[in-house]
Short mmCIF file of C-alpha atoms and ligand atoms in Angstrom, two decimals:
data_model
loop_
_atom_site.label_atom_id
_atom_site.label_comp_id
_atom_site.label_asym_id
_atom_site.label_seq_id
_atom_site.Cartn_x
_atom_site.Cartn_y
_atom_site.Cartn_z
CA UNK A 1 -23.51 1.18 18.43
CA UNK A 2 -20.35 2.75 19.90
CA UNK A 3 -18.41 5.05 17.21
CA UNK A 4 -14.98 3.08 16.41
CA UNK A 5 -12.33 5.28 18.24
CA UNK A 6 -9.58 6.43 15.38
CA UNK A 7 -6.14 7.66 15.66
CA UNK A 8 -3.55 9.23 12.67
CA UNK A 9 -0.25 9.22 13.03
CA UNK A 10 1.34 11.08 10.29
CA UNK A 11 -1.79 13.67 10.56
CA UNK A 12 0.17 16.76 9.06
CA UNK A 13 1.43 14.92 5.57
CA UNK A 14 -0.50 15.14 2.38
CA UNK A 15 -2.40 11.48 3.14
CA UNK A 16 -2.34 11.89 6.58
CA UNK A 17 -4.24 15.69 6.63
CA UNK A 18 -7.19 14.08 4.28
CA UNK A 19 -7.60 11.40 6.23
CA UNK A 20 -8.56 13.41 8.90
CA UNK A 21 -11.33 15.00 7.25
CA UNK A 22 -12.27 11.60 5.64
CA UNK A 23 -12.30 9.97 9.03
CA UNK A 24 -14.12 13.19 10.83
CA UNK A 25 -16.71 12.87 7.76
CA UNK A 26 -17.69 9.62 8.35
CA UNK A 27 -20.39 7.87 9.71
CA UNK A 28 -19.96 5.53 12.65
CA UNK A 29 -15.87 6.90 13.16
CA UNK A 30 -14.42 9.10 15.69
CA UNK A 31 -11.58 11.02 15.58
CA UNK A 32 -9.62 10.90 18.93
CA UNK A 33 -5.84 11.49 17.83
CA UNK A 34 -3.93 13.17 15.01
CA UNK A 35 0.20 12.40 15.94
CA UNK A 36 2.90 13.86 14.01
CA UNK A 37 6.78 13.48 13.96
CA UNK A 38 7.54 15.33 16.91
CA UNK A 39 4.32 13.94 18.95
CA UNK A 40 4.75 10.60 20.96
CA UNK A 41 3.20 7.37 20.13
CA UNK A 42 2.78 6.81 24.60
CA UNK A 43 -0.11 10.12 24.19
CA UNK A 44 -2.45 7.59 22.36
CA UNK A 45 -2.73 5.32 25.34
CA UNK A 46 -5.02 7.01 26.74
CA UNK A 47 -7.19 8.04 24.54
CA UNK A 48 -8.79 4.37 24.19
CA UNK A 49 -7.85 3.93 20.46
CA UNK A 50 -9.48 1.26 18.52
CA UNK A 51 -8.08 1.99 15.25
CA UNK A 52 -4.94 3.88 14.31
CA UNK A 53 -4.05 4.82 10.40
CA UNK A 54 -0.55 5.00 9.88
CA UNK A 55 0.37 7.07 7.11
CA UNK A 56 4.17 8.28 7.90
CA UNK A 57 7.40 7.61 6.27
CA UNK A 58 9.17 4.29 5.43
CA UNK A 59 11.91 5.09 7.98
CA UNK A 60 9.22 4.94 10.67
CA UNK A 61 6.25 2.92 9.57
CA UNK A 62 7.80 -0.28 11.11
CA UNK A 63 8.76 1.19 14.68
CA UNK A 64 5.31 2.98 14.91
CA UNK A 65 3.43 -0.57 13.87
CA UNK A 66 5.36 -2.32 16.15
CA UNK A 67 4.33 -0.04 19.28
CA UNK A 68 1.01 -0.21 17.94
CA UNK A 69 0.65 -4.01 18.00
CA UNK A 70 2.70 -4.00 21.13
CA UNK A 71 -0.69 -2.19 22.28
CA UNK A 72 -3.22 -4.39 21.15
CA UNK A 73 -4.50 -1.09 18.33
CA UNK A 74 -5.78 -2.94 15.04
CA UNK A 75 -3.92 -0.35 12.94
CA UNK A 76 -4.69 0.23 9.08
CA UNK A 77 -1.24 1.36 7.23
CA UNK A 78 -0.88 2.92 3.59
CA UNK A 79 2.95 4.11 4.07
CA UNK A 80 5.03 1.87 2.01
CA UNK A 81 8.47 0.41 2.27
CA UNK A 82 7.04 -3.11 4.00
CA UNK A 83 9.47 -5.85 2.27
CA UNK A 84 9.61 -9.56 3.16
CA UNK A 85 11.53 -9.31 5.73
CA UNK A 86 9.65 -6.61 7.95
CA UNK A 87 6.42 -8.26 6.72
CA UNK A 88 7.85 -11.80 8.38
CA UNK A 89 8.73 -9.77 11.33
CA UNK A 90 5.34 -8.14 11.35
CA UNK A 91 3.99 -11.61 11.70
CA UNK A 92 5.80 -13.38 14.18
CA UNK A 93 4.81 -9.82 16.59
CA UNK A 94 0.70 -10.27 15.68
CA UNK A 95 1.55 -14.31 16.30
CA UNK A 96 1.97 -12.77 20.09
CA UNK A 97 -0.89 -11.05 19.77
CA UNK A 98 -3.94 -13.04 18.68
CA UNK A 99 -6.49 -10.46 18.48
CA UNK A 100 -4.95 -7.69 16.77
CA UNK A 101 -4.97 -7.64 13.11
CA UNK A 102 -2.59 -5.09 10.82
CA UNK A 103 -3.87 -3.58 7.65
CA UNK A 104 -0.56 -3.50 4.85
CA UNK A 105 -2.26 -1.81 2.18
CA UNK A 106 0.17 -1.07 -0.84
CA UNK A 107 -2.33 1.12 -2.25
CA UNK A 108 -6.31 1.83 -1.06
CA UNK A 109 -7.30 3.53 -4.10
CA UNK A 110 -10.35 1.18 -5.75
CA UNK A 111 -8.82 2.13 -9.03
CA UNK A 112 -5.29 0.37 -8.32
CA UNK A 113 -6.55 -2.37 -6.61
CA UNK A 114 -8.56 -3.59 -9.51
CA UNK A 115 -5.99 -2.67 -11.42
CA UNK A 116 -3.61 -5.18 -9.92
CA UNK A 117 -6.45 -7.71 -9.74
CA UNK A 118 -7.01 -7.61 -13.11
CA UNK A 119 -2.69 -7.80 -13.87
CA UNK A 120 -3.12 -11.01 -11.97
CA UNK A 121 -5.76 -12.38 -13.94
CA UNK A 122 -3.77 -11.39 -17.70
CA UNK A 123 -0.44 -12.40 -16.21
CA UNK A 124 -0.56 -16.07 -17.04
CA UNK A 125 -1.48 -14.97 -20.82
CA UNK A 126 1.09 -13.25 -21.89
CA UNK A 127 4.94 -14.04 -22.57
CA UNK A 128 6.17 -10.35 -21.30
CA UNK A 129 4.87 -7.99 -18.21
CA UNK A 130 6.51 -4.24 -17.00
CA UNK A 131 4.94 -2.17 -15.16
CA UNK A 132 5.55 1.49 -14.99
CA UNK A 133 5.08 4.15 -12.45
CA UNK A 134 4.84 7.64 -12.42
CA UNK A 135 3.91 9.74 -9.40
CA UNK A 136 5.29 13.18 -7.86
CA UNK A 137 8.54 14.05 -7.04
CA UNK A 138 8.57 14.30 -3.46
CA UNK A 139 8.03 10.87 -3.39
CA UNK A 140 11.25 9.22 -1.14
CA UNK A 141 10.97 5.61 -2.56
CA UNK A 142 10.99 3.55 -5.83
CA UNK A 143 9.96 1.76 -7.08
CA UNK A 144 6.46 2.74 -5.65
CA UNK A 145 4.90 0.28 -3.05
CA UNK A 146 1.84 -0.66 -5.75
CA UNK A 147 4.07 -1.32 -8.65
CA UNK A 148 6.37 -3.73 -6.25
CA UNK A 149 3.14 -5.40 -5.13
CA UNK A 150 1.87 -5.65 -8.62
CA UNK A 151 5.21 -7.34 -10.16
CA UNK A 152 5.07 -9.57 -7.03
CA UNK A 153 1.44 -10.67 -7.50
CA UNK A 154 2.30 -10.90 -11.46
CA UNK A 155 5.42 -12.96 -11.05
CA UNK A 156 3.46 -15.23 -8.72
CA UNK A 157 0.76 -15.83 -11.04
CA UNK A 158 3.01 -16.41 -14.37
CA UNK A 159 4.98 -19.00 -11.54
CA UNK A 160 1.68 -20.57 -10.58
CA UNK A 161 1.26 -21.10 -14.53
CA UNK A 162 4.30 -22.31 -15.27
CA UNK A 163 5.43 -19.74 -17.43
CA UNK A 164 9.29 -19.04 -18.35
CA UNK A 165 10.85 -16.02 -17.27
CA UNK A 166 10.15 -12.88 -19.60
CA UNK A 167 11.99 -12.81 -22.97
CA UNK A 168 14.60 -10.42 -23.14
CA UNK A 169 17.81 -10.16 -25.21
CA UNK A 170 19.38 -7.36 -23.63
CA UNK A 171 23.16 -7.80 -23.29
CA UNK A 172 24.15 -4.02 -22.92
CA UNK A 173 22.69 -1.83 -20.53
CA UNK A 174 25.19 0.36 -18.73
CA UNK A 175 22.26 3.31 -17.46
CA UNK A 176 19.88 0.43 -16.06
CA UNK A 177 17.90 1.60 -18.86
CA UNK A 178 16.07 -1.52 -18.18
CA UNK A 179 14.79 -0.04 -14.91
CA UNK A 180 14.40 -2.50 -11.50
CA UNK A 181 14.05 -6.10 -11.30
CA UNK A 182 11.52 -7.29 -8.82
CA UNK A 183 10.75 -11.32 -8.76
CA UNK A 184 11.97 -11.07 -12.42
CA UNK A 185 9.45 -8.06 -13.34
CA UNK A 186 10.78 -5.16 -14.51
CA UNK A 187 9.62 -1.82 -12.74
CA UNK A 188 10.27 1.59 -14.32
CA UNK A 189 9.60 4.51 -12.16
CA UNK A 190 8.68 8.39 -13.71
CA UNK A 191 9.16 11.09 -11.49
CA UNK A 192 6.57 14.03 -12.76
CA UNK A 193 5.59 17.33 -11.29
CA UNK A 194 2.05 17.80 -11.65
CA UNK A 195 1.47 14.10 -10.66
CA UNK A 196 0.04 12.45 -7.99
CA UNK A 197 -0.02 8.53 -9.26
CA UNK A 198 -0.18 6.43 -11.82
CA UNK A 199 0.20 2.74 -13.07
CA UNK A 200 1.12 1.20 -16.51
CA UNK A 201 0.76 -2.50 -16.55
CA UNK A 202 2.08 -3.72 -19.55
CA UNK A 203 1.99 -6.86 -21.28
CA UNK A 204 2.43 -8.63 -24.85
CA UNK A 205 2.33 -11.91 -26.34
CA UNK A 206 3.11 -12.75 -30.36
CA UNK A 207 0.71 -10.04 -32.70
CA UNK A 208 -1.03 -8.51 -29.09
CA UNK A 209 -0.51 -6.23 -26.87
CA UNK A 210 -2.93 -5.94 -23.15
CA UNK A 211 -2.53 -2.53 -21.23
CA UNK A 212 -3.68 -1.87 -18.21
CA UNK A 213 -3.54 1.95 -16.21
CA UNK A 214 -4.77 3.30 -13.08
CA UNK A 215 -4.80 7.09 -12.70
CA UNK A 216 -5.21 8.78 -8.81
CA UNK A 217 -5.40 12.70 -9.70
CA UNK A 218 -5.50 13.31 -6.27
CA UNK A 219 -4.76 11.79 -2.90
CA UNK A 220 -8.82 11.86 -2.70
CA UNK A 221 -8.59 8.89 -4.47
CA UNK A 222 -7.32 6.83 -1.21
CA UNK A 223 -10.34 7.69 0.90
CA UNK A 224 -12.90 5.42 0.62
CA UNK A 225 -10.22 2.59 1.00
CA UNK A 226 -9.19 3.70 4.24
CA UNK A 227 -12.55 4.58 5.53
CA UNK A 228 -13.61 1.32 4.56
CA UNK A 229 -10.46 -0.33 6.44
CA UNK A 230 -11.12 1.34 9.62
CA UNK A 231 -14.91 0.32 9.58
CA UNK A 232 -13.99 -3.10 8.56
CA UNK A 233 -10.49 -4.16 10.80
CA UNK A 234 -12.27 -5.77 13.98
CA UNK A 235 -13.52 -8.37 11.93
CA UNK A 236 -9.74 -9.04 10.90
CA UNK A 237 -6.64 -10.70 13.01
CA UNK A 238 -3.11 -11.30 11.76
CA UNK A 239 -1.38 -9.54 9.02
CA UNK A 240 -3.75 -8.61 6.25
CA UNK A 241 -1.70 -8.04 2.99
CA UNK A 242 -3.91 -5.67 0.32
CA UNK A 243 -6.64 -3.87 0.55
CA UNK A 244 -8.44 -6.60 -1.91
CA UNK A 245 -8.83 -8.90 0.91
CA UNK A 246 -11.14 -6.55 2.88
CA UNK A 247 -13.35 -6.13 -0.77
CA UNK A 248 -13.81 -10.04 -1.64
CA UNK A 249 -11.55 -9.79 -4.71
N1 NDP B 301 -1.36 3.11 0.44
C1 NDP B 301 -1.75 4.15 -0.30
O1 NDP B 301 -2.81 4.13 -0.97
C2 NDP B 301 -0.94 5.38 -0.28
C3 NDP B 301 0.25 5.37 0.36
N2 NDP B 301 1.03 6.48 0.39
C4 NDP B 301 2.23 6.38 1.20
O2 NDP B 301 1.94 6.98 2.46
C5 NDP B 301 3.13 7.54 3.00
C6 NDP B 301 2.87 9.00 3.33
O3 NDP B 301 2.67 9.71 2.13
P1 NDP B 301 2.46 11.29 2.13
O4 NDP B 301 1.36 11.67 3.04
O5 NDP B 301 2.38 11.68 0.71
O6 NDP B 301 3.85 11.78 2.76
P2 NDP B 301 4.17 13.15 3.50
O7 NDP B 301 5.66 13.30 3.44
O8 NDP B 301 3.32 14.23 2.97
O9 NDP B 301 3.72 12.87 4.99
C7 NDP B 301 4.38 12.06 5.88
C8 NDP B 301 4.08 12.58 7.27
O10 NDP B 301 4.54 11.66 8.22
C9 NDP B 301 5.10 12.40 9.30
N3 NDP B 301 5.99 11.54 10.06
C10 NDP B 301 7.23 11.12 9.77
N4 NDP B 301 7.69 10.31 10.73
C11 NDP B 301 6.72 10.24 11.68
C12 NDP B 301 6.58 9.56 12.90
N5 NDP B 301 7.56 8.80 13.39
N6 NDP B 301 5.42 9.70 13.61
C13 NDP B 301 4.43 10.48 13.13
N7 NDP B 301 4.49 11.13 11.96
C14 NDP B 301 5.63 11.01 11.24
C15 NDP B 301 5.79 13.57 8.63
O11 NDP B 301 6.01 14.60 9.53
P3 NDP B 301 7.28 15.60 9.35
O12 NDP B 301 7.03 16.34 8.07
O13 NDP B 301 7.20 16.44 10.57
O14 NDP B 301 8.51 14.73 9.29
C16 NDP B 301 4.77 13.92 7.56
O15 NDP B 301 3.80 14.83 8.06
C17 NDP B 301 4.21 7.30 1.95
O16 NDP B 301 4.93 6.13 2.27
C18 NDP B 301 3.44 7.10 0.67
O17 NDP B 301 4.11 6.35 -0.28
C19 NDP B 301 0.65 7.64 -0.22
C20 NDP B 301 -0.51 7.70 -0.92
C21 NDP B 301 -1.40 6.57 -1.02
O1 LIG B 302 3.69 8.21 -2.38
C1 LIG B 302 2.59 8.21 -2.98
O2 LIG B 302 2.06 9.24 -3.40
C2 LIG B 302 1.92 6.93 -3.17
N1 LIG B 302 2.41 5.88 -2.60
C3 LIG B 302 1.92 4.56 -2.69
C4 LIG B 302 2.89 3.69 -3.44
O3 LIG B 302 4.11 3.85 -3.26
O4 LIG B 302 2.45 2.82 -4.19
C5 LIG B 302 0.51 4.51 -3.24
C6 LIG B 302 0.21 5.49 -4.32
O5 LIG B 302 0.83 5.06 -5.47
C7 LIG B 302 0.66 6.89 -3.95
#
């Protein structure tokens, strides 16, 4: 069998430089193109690319996706900063292109993704949910892509169950000491030297209390997940939303 052709754009960054090696390392995947900032997305054309990993900035992510799909390159992407509205877009573009799929992956790390999994399966227990994050400070956005995802997948599940929104008294809060709001979760974000990422899920219903925490110590952690993506995004189309739907979860 053929080796699967692989591109990185965002090669020089801290994800981007290990998933070269990972990608190099493994079995059954080429390495054909490593792109950064000042390199143009028009070189990959013709280096017959069947996968590119986009692991960039949020600023770009959407305008190097686009070319990609534009392309017909079933591209696997871990940079965050996807919303509703450029996931919609993202749609309607692979709706013109029937045989290309897109990888969103908030976070490829096994660790988080179970994580999350296992949020959604507590969420329609308990009366209150927060999540915290803490990860390194040259991180550009916050809350962190995972913790967004994970408030949206646990506000989806307490809506599924009916719940009512979280209890919460506050009146006076003039530092936002009650951190963001996302689909009525609240998301608390730690910026930490030393860090690479982390996740606090919490949640607590009368006399209990159900934690939940995924640790990456390093941005090893994300390997295997995107290895796995690359190997496994042919047998994909459309817009694939989490890594879990690539791992039957
Ligand atoms: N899904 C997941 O599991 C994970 C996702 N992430 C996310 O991945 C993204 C990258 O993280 P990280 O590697 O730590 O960030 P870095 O800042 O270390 O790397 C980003 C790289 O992207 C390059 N870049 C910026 N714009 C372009 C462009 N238009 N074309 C090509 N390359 C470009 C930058 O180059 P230059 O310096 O020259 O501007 C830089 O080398 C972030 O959004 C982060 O949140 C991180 C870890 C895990
Ligand atoms: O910037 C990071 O480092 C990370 N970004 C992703 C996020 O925002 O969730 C994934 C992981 O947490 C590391």
């Amino acid at each position: 069998m053929n080796a699967i052709r692989v591109a990185v754009i965002g090669a020089q960054g801290r994800m981007g430089a290990q998933a070269v090696d990972a990608i190099t390392e493994a079995e059954g995947l080429e390495l054909v193109a490593t792109l950064g900032s000042s390199d143009s997305l028009e070189s990959l054309l013709e280096k017959n690319v069947d996968v590119a990993v986009e692991l960039t900035v949020p600023a770009s992510t959407e305008t190097n996706v686009a070319f990609l799909v534009d392309h017909d390159i079933d591209t696997v992407v871990g940079t965050t900063g996807w919303d509703a509205d450029k996931l919609s877009g993202l749609k309607e573009l692979l709706a013109e292109h029937s045989d290309t799929a897109v990888l969103i992956a908030p976070n490829f790390s096994i660790g988080a993704v179970l994580a999350m999994r296992f949020a959604e399966l507590a969420a329609p227990y308990f009366d209150s949910a927060e999540v915290v994050e803490i990860h390194h400070p040259r991180k550009l956005d916050a809350p962190s892509g995972t913790a967004n995802y994970t408030a949206q997948r646990i506000a989806a599940a307490r809506n599924d169950a009916g719940l009512a929104p979280v209890p919460d008294a506050t009146e006076i809060d003039p530092h936002g000491a009650r951190g963001a709001v996302v689909d009525g979760i609240h998301v608390h974000a730690i910026r930490q030297q030393g860090m690479t990422a982390s996740e606090e899920i919490h949640f607590g219903s009368s006399g209990e209390a159900l934690t939940i925490r995924t640790d990456s110590h390093s941005t090893s952690a994300f390997m295997p997940g995107i290895v796995t993506a690359v190997r496994s995004i042919s047998d994909y189309t459309g817009l694939v939303h989490g890594l879990e739907n690539m791992l039957d979860l």
